[in-house]
mmCIF file of C-alpha atoms and ligand atoms in Angstrom:
data_model
loop_
_atom_site.group_PDB
_atom_site.id
_atom_site.type_symbol
_atom_site.label_atom_id
_atom_site.label_comp_id
_atom_site.label_asym_id
_atom_site.label_seq_id
_atom_site.Cartn_x
_atom_site.Cartn_y
_atom_site.Cartn_z
ATOM 1 C CA UNK R 1058 -4.493 -14.085 -14.701
ATOM 2 C CA UNK R 1059 -3.040 -15.339 -11.418
ATOM 3 C CA UNK R 1060 -5.082 -13.381 -8.787
ATOM 4 C CA UNK R 1061 -1.305 -11.659 -6.861
ATOM 5 C CA UNK R 1062 0.544 -11.618 -9.495
ATOM 6 C CA UNK R 1063 3.210 -14.167 -7.764
ATOM 7 C CA UNK R 1064 5.578 -16.293 -9.542
ATOM 8 C CA UNK R 1065 4.475 -15.014 -13.050
ATOM 9 C CA UNK R 1066 7.274 -13.259 -13.703
ATOM 10 C CA UNK R 1067 11.079 -13.754 -12.464
ATOM 11 C CA UNK R 1068 13.930 -12.490 -13.417
ATOM 12 C CA UNK R 1069 16.280 -15.557 -13.959
ATOM 13 C CA UNK R 1070 19.472 -14.879 -13.228
ATOM 14 C CA UNK R 1071 21.443 -15.386 -16.963
ATOM 15 C CA UNK R 1072 18.840 -12.030 -17.246
ATOM 16 C CA UNK R 1073 20.597 -10.269 -14.484
ATOM 17 C CA UNK R 1074 24.380 -10.982 -16.353
ATOM 18 C CA UNK R 1075 24.282 -7.120 -18.108
ATOM 19 C CA UNK R 1076 22.382 -5.281 -14.615
ATOM 20 C CA UNK R 1077 23.356 -1.708 -16.681
ATOM 21 C CA UNK R 1078 21.494 -2.639 -19.618
ATOM 22 C CA UNK R 1079 18.784 -4.676 -18.160
ATOM 23 C CA UNK R 1080 18.275 -1.023 -16.053
ATOM 24 C CA UNK R 1081 18.498 0.943 -19.631
ATOM 25 C CA UNK R 1082 15.648 -1.877 -21.381
ATOM 26 C CA UNK R 1083 13.508 -1.823 -18.151
ATOM 27 C CA UNK R 1084 12.994 2.306 -17.806
ATOM 28 C CA UNK R 1085 12.886 2.090 -21.493
ATOM 29 C CA UNK R 1086 9.891 0.190 -21.262
ATOM 30 C CA UNK R 1087 8.527 1.526 -18.059
ATOM 31 C CA UNK R 1088 7.682 5.053 -19.905
ATOM 32 C CA UNK R 1089 6.484 2.785 -22.909
ATOM 33 C CA UNK R 1090 3.944 1.309 -20.705
ATOM 34 C CA UNK R 1091 2.965 4.084 -19.157
ATOM 35 C CA UNK R 1092 2.007 5.321 -22.229
ATOM 36 C CA UNK R 1093 0.421 2.787 -23.186
ATOM 37 C CA UNK R 1094 -2.075 2.125 -20.461
ATOM 38 C CA UNK R 1095 -0.005 -0.893 -19.036
ATOM 39 C CA UNK R 1096 -0.315 -0.371 -15.397
ATOM 40 C CA UNK R 1097 -3.090 -1.828 -13.685
ATOM 41 C CA UNK R 1098 -4.520 -1.401 -9.470
ATOM 42 C CA UNK R 1099 -5.061 -4.301 -7.797
ATOM 43 C CA UNK R 1100 -6.558 -3.928 -3.847
ATOM 44 C CA UNK R 1101 -6.203 -6.243 -1.154
ATOM 45 C CA UNK R 1102 -9.256 -5.601 1.606
ATOM 46 C CA UNK R 1103 -8.222 -4.587 4.892
ATOM 47 C CA UNK R 1104 -10.918 -6.021 7.774
ATOM 48 C CA UNK R 1105 -11.677 -3.986 10.772
ATOM 49 C CA UNK R 1106 -11.083 -7.070 13.613
ATOM 50 C CA UNK R 1107 -14.128 -6.452 15.629
ATOM 51 C CA UNK R 1108 -16.759 -6.779 13.067
ATOM 52 C CA UNK R 1109 -15.316 -8.440 10.223
ATOM 53 C CA UNK R 1110 -15.995 -6.051 8.339
ATOM 54 C CA UNK R 1111 -14.270 -4.254 4.923
ATOM 55 C CA UNK R 1112 -13.060 -0.922 6.162
ATOM 56 C CA UNK R 1113 -10.114 -0.123 3.799
ATOM 57 C CA UNK R 1114 -8.587 -1.204 0.298
ATOM 58 C CA UNK R 1115 -4.588 -0.660 -0.799
ATOM 59 C CA UNK R 1116 -3.865 -0.575 -3.822
ATOM 60 C CA UNK R 1117 -1.112 -2.514 -5.113
ATOM 61 C CA UNK R 1118 0.092 -1.753 -8.875
ATOM 62 C CA UNK R 1119 1.012 -4.235 -11.107
ATOM 63 C CA UNK R 1120 1.997 -4.542 -14.551
ATOM 64 C CA UNK R 1121 0.514 -6.337 -17.282
ATOM 65 C CA UNK R 1122 3.313 -6.602 -20.375
ATOM 66 C CA UNK R 1123 2.252 -7.753 -23.360
ATOM 67 C CA UNK R 1124 4.772 -10.339 -23.510
ATOM 68 C CA UNK R 1125 5.853 -11.431 -19.712
ATOM 69 C CA UNK R 1126 1.842 -11.657 -18.267
ATOM 70 C CA UNK R 1127 1.118 -9.792 -14.847
ATOM 71 C CA UNK R 1128 4.435 -8.376 -13.489
ATOM 72 C CA UNK R 1129 4.357 -7.344 -9.999
ATOM 73 C CA UNK R 1130 5.627 -4.168 -8.096
ATOM 74 C CA UNK R 1131 8.803 -6.162 -6.386
ATOM 75 C CA UNK R 1132 10.392 -6.474 -9.885
ATOM 76 C CA UNK R 1133 10.181 -2.512 -11.309
ATOM 77 C CA UNK R 1134 9.593 -0.304 -8.262
ATOM 78 C CA UNK R 1135 12.933 0.074 -7.796
ATOM 79 C CA UNK R 1136 14.283 1.207 -10.654
ATOM 80 C CA UNK R 1137 11.174 3.546 -11.247
ATOM 81 C CA UNK R 1138 12.506 5.257 -7.999
ATOM 82 C CA UNK R 1139 16.036 4.665 -8.861
ATOM 83 C CA UNK R 1140 15.287 6.684 -12.451
ATOM 84 C CA UNK R 1141 12.789 9.204 -11.459
ATOM 85 C CA UNK R 1142 9.741 7.725 -13.566
ATOM 86 C CA UNK R 1143 8.077 6.957 -10.376
ATOM 87 C CA UNK R 1144 6.636 10.106 -10.166
ATOM 88 C CA UNK R 1145 4.964 10.174 -13.346
ATOM 89 C CA UNK R 1146 4.167 6.310 -12.043
ATOM 90 C CA UNK R 1147 3.154 7.810 -8.401
ATOM 91 C CA UNK R 1148 1.193 10.469 -9.668
ATOM 92 C CA UNK R 1149 -0.941 8.016 -12.191
ATOM 93 C CA UNK R 1150 -1.342 5.351 -8.815
ATOM 94 C CA UNK R 1151 -2.901 8.044 -7.257
ATOM 95 C CA UNK R 1152 -4.898 9.166 -9.430
ATOM 96 C CA UNK R 1153 -6.236 6.050 -10.331
ATOM 97 C CA UNK R 1154 -7.052 4.801 -7.313
ATOM 98 C CA UNK R 1155 -8.793 8.079 -6.842
ATOM 99 C CA UNK R 1156 -11.277 7.816 -10.256
ATOM 100 C CA UNK R 1157 -11.588 4.059 -9.283
ATOM 101 C CA UNK R 1158 -12.690 5.076 -5.456
ATOM 102 C CA UNK R 1159 -15.149 7.173 -7.365
ATOM 103 C CA UNK R 1160 -16.198 4.930 -10.076
ATOM 104 C CA UNK R 1161 -17.333 2.885 -6.991
ATOM 105 C CA UNK R 1162 -18.563 5.560 -5.294
ATOM 106 C CA UNK R 1163 -21.110 6.421 -7.868
ATOM 107 C CA UNK R 1164 -21.990 3.188 -8.445
ATOM 108 C CA UNK R 1165 -23.966 3.008 -5.104
ATOM 109 C CA UNK R 1166 -21.457 0.474 -3.567
ATOM 110 C CA UNK R 1167 -19.862 1.874 0.331
ATOM 111 C CA UNK R 1168 -17.574 4.545 0.775
ATOM 112 C CA UNK R 1169 -14.545 2.940 1.664
ATOM 113 C CA UNK R 1170 -11.138 4.867 2.211
ATOM 114 C CA UNK R 1171 -8.614 3.383 -0.312
ATOM 115 C CA UNK R 1172 -5.066 3.355 0.568
ATOM 116 C CA UNK R 1173 -1.732 4.070 -1.551
ATOM 117 C CA UNK R 1174 1.946 3.420 -1.542
ATOM 118 C CA UNK R 1175 3.725 6.584 -1.993
ATOM 119 C CA UNK R 1176 7.541 6.722 -2.654
ATOM 120 C CA UNK R 1177 10.603 9.038 -1.293
ATOM 121 C CA UNK R 1178 10.890 10.712 -4.217
ATOM 122 C CA UNK R 1179 6.774 11.299 -4.135
ATOM 123 C CA UNK R 1180 7.118 12.614 -0.870
ATOM 124 C CA UNK R 1181 10.457 15.012 -1.815
ATOM 125 C CA UNK R 1182 8.497 16.729 -4.881
ATOM 126 C CA UNK R 1183 7.821 20.445 -5.200
ATOM 127 C CA UNK R 1184 3.843 20.314 -4.230
ATOM 128 C CA UNK R 1185 3.075 17.136 -3.707
ATOM 129 C CA UNK R 1186 0.087 18.754 -2.022
ATOM 130 C CA UNK R 1187 -1.191 20.652 -5.175
ATOM 131 C CA UNK R 1188 -0.804 16.982 -6.897
ATOM 132 C CA UNK R 1189 -2.914 15.514 -4.725
ATOM 133 C CA UNK R 1190 -5.510 18.017 -3.775
ATOM 134 C CA UNK R 1191 -5.872 18.569 -7.411
ATOM 135 C CA UNK R 1192 -6.227 14.724 -8.327
ATOM 136 C CA UNK R 1193 -8.875 14.976 -5.700
ATOM 137 C CA UNK R 1194 -10.322 18.309 -7.017
ATOM 138 C CA UNK R 1195 -10.311 16.183 -10.642
ATOM 139 C CA UNK R 1196 -11.838 13.034 -9.648
ATOM 140 C CA UNK R 1197 -14.392 14.068 -7.025
ATOM 141 C CA UNK R 1198 -12.966 11.587 -3.723
ATOM 142 C CA UNK R 1199 -13.880 13.671 -0.883
ATOM 143 C CA UNK R 1200 -10.131 14.064 1.037
ATOM 144 C CA UNK R 1201 -11.330 11.627 3.863
ATOM 145 C CA UNK R 1202 -11.603 8.559 1.086
ATOM 146 C CA UNK R 1203 -7.994 8.225 0.092
ATOM 147 C CA UNK R 1204 -4.910 7.771 2.354
ATOM 148 C CA UNK R 1205 -1.250 8.113 2.321
ATOM 149 C CA UNK R 1206 1.259 4.958 3.378
ATOM 150 C CA UNK R 1207 4.626 6.586 3.714
ATOM 151 C CA UNK R 1208 7.477 4.431 5.238
ATOM 152 C CA UNK R 1209 9.451 5.480 8.286
ATOM 153 C CA UNK R 1210 12.758 6.228 6.492
ATOM 154 C CA UNK R 1211 11.215 9.096 5.088
ATOM 155 C CA UNK R 1212 10.702 10.168 8.435
ATOM 156 C CA UNK R 1213 13.942 10.879 8.995
ATOM 157 C CA UNK R 1214 14.224 14.604 8.184
ATOM 158 C CA UNK R 1215 11.460 14.772 10.829
ATOM 159 C CA UNK R 1216 10.959 19.016 9.884
ATOM 160 C CA UNK R 1217 10.380 18.615 6.268
ATOM 161 C CA UNK R 1218 7.994 15.347 6.673
ATOM 162 C CA UNK R 1219 6.369 16.997 9.223
ATOM 163 C CA UNK R 1220 5.757 20.288 6.846
ATOM 164 C CA UNK R 1221 4.763 17.935 4.251
ATOM 165 C CA UNK R 1222 2.562 15.797 6.612
ATOM 166 C CA UNK R 1223 0.553 18.524 7.779
ATOM 167 C CA UNK R 1224 -0.245 19.576 4.516
ATOM 168 C CA UNK R 1225 -1.788 16.646 3.257
ATOM 169 C CA UNK R 1226 -3.759 15.946 6.374
ATOM 170 C CA UNK R 1227 -4.776 19.670 6.530
ATOM 171 C CA UNK R 1228 -6.763 18.458 3.144
ATOM 172 C CA UNK R 1229 -8.489 15.495 5.124
ATOM 173 C CA UNK R 1230 -6.140 12.737 4.026
ATOM 174 C CA UNK R 1231 -4.988 10.186 6.348
ATOM 175 C CA UNK R 1232 -1.545 9.104 6.835
ATOM 176 C CA UNK R 1233 -0.224 6.042 7.500
ATOM 177 C CA UNK R 1234 3.232 3.884 8.345
ATOM 178 C CA UNK R 1235 4.326 1.226 6.170
ATOM 179 C CA UNK R 1236 6.178 -1.469 7.573
ATOM 180 C CA UNK R 1237 5.915 -0.246 10.813
ATOM 181 C CA UNK R 1238 9.059 -1.825 12.579
ATOM 182 C CA UNK R 1239 11.576 -2.359 9.947
ATOM 183 C CA UNK R 1240 13.047 1.032 9.169
ATOM 184 C CA UNK R 1241 15.115 3.067 11.133
ATOM 185 C CA UNK R 1242 12.457 3.722 13.456
ATOM 186 C CA UNK R 1243 12.445 6.700 16.264
ATOM 187 C CA UNK R 1244 9.997 7.301 18.454
ATOM 188 C CA UNK R 1245 9.688 11.187 18.364
ATOM 189 C CA UNK R 1246 8.111 11.477 14.444
ATOM 190 C CA UNK R 1247 5.800 8.998 15.920
ATOM 191 C CA UNK R 1248 4.288 11.688 18.375
ATOM 192 C CA UNK R 1249 5.270 14.855 16.316
ATOM 193 C CA UNK R 1250 3.970 14.054 13.252
ATOM 194 C CA UNK R 1251 0.246 14.134 11.995
ATOM 195 C CA UNK R 1252 -0.625 10.640 11.534
ATOM 196 C CA UNK R 1253 -3.251 8.245 11.979
ATOM 197 C CA UNK R 1254 -2.710 4.596 11.682
ATOM 198 C CA UNK R 1255 0.671 2.092 11.492
ATOM 199 C CA UNK R 1256 0.994 -0.623 9.784
ATOM 200 C CA UNK R 1257 2.531 -4.696 11.834
ATOM 201 C CA UNK R 1258 5.034 -5.432 8.815
ATOM 202 C CA UNK R 1259 4.238 -8.810 8.284
ATOM 203 C CA UNK R 1260 8.062 -10.123 9.077
ATOM 204 C CA UNK R 1261 6.801 -9.596 12.902
ATOM 205 C CA UNK R 1262 3.221 -11.307 12.295
ATOM 206 C CA UNK R 1263 4.619 -14.709 10.354
ATOM 207 C CA UNK R 1264 6.129 -16.370 13.365
ATOM 208 C CA UNK R 1265 3.659 -14.881 15.624
ATOM 209 C CA UNK R 1266 2.728 -18.151 16.530
ATOM 210 C CA UNK R 1267 6.163 -20.160 17.777
ATOM 211 C CA UNK R 1268 8.320 -16.792 17.765
ATOM 212 C CA UNK R 1269 7.733 -15.693 21.554
ATOM 213 C CA UNK R 1270 9.870 -12.631 20.921
ATOM 214 C CA UNK R 1271 7.559 -11.679 17.572
ATOM 215 C CA UNK R 1272 5.013 -12.392 19.885
ATOM 216 C CA UNK R 1273 5.730 -9.509 22.478
ATOM 217 C CA UNK R 1274 7.304 -7.402 19.489
ATOM 218 C CA UNK R 1275 3.491 -7.499 18.200
ATOM 219 C CA UNK R 1276 1.712 -7.003 21.449
ATOM 220 C CA UNK R 1277 3.933 -3.885 22.144
ATOM 221 C CA UNK R 1278 3.397 -2.054 18.898
ATOM 222 C CA UNK R 1279 -0.312 -2.513 19.416
ATOM 223 C CA UNK R 1280 -0.666 -1.463 22.913
ATOM 224 C CA UNK R 1281 1.991 1.512 21.992
ATOM 225 C CA UNK R 1282 -0.262 2.835 18.907
ATOM 226 C CA UNK R 1283 -3.459 2.516 21.397
ATOM 227 C CA UNK R 1284 -1.583 4.801 23.579
ATOM 228 C CA UNK R 1285 -0.686 7.591 21.641
ATOM 229 C CA UNK R 1286 -4.580 7.041 19.836
ATOM 230 C CA UNK R 1287 -3.359 5.496 16.721
ATOM 231 C CA UNK R 1288 -5.222 2.504 14.608
ATOM 232 C CA UNK R 1289 -3.156 0.167 14.292
ATOM 233 C CA UNK R 1290 -3.503 -2.866 11.078
ATOM 234 C CA UNK R 1291 -1.485 -5.904 11.226
ATOM 235 C CA UNK R 1292 0.129 -6.595 7.520
ATOM 236 C CA UNK R 1293 0.769 -11.054 5.718
ATOM 237 C CA UNK R 1294 -2.749 -12.444 8.113
ATOM 238 C CA UNK R 1295 -2.377 -15.228 7.065
ATOM 239 C CA UNK R 1296 -3.913 -18.340 9.401
ATOM 240 C CA UNK R 1297 -6.809 -18.377 12.046
ATOM 241 C CA UNK R 1298 -4.498 -18.241 14.680
ATOM 242 C CA UNK R 1299 -2.639 -15.228 14.050
ATOM 243 C CA UNK R 1300 -6.080 -13.610 14.018
ATOM 244 C CA UNK R 1301 -6.719 -14.950 16.754
ATOM 245 C CA UNK R 1302 -3.766 -13.732 18.755
ATOM 246 C CA UNK R 1303 -4.537 -10.125 17.144
ATOM 247 C CA UNK R 1304 -7.677 -9.998 18.229
ATOM 248 C CA UNK R 1305 -6.935 -10.967 21.689
ATOM 249 C CA UNK R 1306 -4.570 -7.624 21.729
ATOM 250 C CA UNK R 1307 -6.905 -5.744 20.661
ATOM 251 C CA UNK R 1308 -5.323 -5.328 17.256
ATOM 252 C CA UNK R 1309 -7.917 -2.592 15.071
ATOM 253 C CA UNK R 1310 -7.703 -4.283 11.506
ATOM 254 C CA UNK R 1311 -6.340 -6.978 9.269
ATOM 255 C CA UNK R 1312 -5.025 -7.141 5.708
ATOM 256 C CA UNK R 1313 -3.372 -10.423 4.374
ATOM 257 C CA UNK R 1314 -4.331 -13.174 1.931
ATOM 258 C CA UNK R 1315 -6.386 -14.725 5.278
ATOM 259 C CA UNK R 1316 -9.344 -12.265 4.341
ATOM 260 C CA UNK R 1317 -8.194 -11.897 0.721
ATOM 261 C CA UNK R 1318 -5.521 -11.506 -1.949
ATOM 262 C CA UNK R 1319 -5.060 -8.413 -3.767
ATOM 263 C CA UNK R 1320 -8.123 -8.334 -6.127
ATOM 264 C CA UNK R 1321 -8.592 -7.584 -9.766
ATOM 265 C CA UNK R 1322 -12.026 -4.327 -9.600
ATOM 266 C CA UNK R 1323 -14.265 -6.415 -10.818
ATOM 267 C CA UNK R 1324 -13.817 -8.746 -8.040
ATOM 268 C CA UNK R 1325 -13.736 -5.674 -5.355
ATOM 269 C CA UNK R 1326 -17.069 -4.313 -7.082
ATOM 270 C CA UNK R 1327 -18.435 -8.168 -6.604
ATOM 271 C CA UNK R 1328 -17.322 -8.019 -2.853
ATOM 272 C CA UNK R 1329 -18.333 -4.329 -2.476
ATOM 273 C CA UNK R 1330 -22.083 -5.461 -3.927
ATOM 274 C CA UNK R 1331 -21.835 -8.905 -1.607
ATOM 275 C CA UNK R 1332 -21.412 -6.112 1.449
ATOM 276 C CA UNK R 1333 -24.396 -3.812 0.733
ATOM 277 C CA UNK R 1334 -26.738 -6.521 0.390
ATOM 278 C CA UNK R 1335 -25.808 -8.104 3.490
HETATM 279 P P1 C2E N 1607 3.581 -3.650 0.261
HETATM 280 O O1 C2E N 1607 2.946 -1.613 0.707
HETATM 281 O O2 C2E N 1607 4.076 -4.151 1.841
HETATM 282 O O3 C2E N 1607 2.357 -4.469 0.540
HETATM 283 C C1 C2E N 1607 1.483 -5.440 0.939
HETATM 284 C C2 C2E N 1607 2.728 -7.083 0.151
HETATM 285 O O4 C2E N 1607 2.033 -7.793 0.366
HETATM 286 C C3 C2E N 1607 1.537 -6.708 -0.977
HETATM 287 O O5 C2E N 1607 3.080 -7.316 -2.475
HETATM 288 C C4 C2E N 1607 0.952 -7.601 -1.222
HETATM 289 O O6 C2E N 1607 0.213 -8.399 -2.297
HETATM 290 C C5 C2E N 1607 1.528 -8.495 -0.295
HETATM 291 N N1 C2E N 1607 0.565 -9.419 0.832
HETATM 292 C C6 C2E N 1607 -0.437 -9.018 1.238
HETATM 293 N N2 C2E N 1607 -1.162 -10.385 1.854
HETATM 294 C C7 C2E N 1607 0.136 -10.861 2.121
HETATM 295 C C8 C2E N 1607 0.176 -12.993 2.959
HETATM 296 O O7 C2E N 1607 -0.844 -13.166 3.919
HETATM 297 N N3 C2E N 1607 1.127 -12.662 3.137
HETATM 298 C C9 C2E N 1607 1.901 -12.052 1.999
HETATM 299 N N4 C2E N 1607 2.999 -13.067 2.250
HETATM 300 N N5 C2E N 1607 2.639 -11.035 1.093
HETATM 301 C C10 C2E N 1607 0.802 -10.934 1.481
HETATM 302 P P2 C2E N 1607 3.008 -6.903 -3.541
HETATM 303 O O8 C2E N 1607 1.337 -5.957 -4.081
HETATM 304 O O9 C2E N 1607 3.930 -8.116 -4.748
HETATM 305 O O10 C2E N 1607 3.405 -5.737 -4.029
HETATM 306 C C11 C2E N 1607 4.835 -5.698 -2.818
HETATM 307 C C12 C2E N 1607 5.356 -3.816 -2.511
HETATM 308 O O11 C2E N 1607 5.126 -3.017 -3.618
HETATM 309 C C13 C2E N 1607 4.930 -3.128 -1.833
HETATM 310 O O12 C2E N 1607 4.314 -3.840 -0.331
HETATM 311 C C14 C2E N 1607 4.918 -1.899 -1.936
HETATM 312 O O13 C2E N 1607 6.096 -1.311 -0.965
HETATM 313 C C15 C2E N 1607 4.925 -1.819 -3.198
HETATM 314 N N6 C2E N 1607 4.137 -1.521 -4.092
HETATM 315 C C16 C2E N 1607 3.150 -1.556 -4.781
HETATM 316 N N7 C2E N 1607 2.328 -1.088 -5.082
HETATM 317 C C17 C2E N 1607 3.190 0.285 -5.723
HETATM 318 C C18 C2E N 1607 2.547 1.521 -5.554
HETATM 319 O O14 C2E N 1607 1.414 2.089 -5.869
HETATM 320 N N8 C2E N 1607 3.919 2.712 -5.254
HETATM 321 C C19 C2E N 1607 4.828 2.244 -4.704
HETATM 322 N N9 C2E N 1607 6.022 3.288 -4.770
HETATM 323 N N10 C2E N 1607 5.135 0.524 -4.069
HETATM 324 C C20 C2E N 1607 4.248 -0.177 -4.325
HETATM 325 CA CA1 CA N 1608 1.723 -0.606 1.967
HETATM 326 CA CA1 CA N 1609 3.352 -2.702 4.082
HETATM 327 CA CA1 CA N 1610 6.213 -4.386 2.340
#
């Protein structure tokens, strides 16, 4: 199985001929897969740019399909969101990430926060905070080792988002804004919501060297985040030049293939062991 699951499974356009049928099949398949434990989490390390230390792990779901192999999330998350299966699936992700993180800690590994991606449907579920609290209780993970990633569009209803995020942060969970800069950006929420961190979308990082507009945007996001007392992490860092740019603009953290691709839990354990022995 390839490390980052990319290209292992691609839908051919023929398969897409009957979109409705395809959707029904995939929904049925996902329910079966959830019951059969076919989903797994990979974890992508996040590094502090000043020290080079691992400071976080983002949980990224994959589907170990019995026939198709490792299916990346882009191929089933949209259908899961549309059908509502994302709610039980998303709850599974939160619980599995917390359970795994606690298991690493119990094995004597350095304590590092794990972040999970939240879908809009989960965010608008009644009593998300209650669910998260009961998962923390059940797994024994301290809230400060769980982080939740939401996107800008989820904050459009500022009043609702504010209430929900306030509850989560009162539990001790940190909130990051994912894919920052690609959504419906309003600066209003940045000052009114309890957010700890911005994640600069990789579309801005990709051409940071060649495109002076992208470079200006990234530099501005970093400066703004710091002025608002927010941490800032760049996604999709693939080259040393990108890393140098980010470091020279005092970006706090980075995530991307240049640091590490998403890893299986066994490979994360090896990495944490190395960190311990250093
Ligand atoms: P995301 O949250 O923006 O996650 C980062 C994606 O970028 C991951 O793709 C990761 O493998 C990829 N990536 C990391 N470093 C690099 C790099 O240097 N270059 C490039 N080109 N790509 C890089 P992945 O794992 O395929 O996930 C895709 C998206 O699926 C995620 O984007 C997220 O929106 C969604 N997703 C993944 N897991 C979950 C989940 O548990 N729940 C929900 N709701 N969505 C999820
Ligand atoms: Ca994310
Ligand atoms: Ca992202
Ligand atoms: Ca993204």
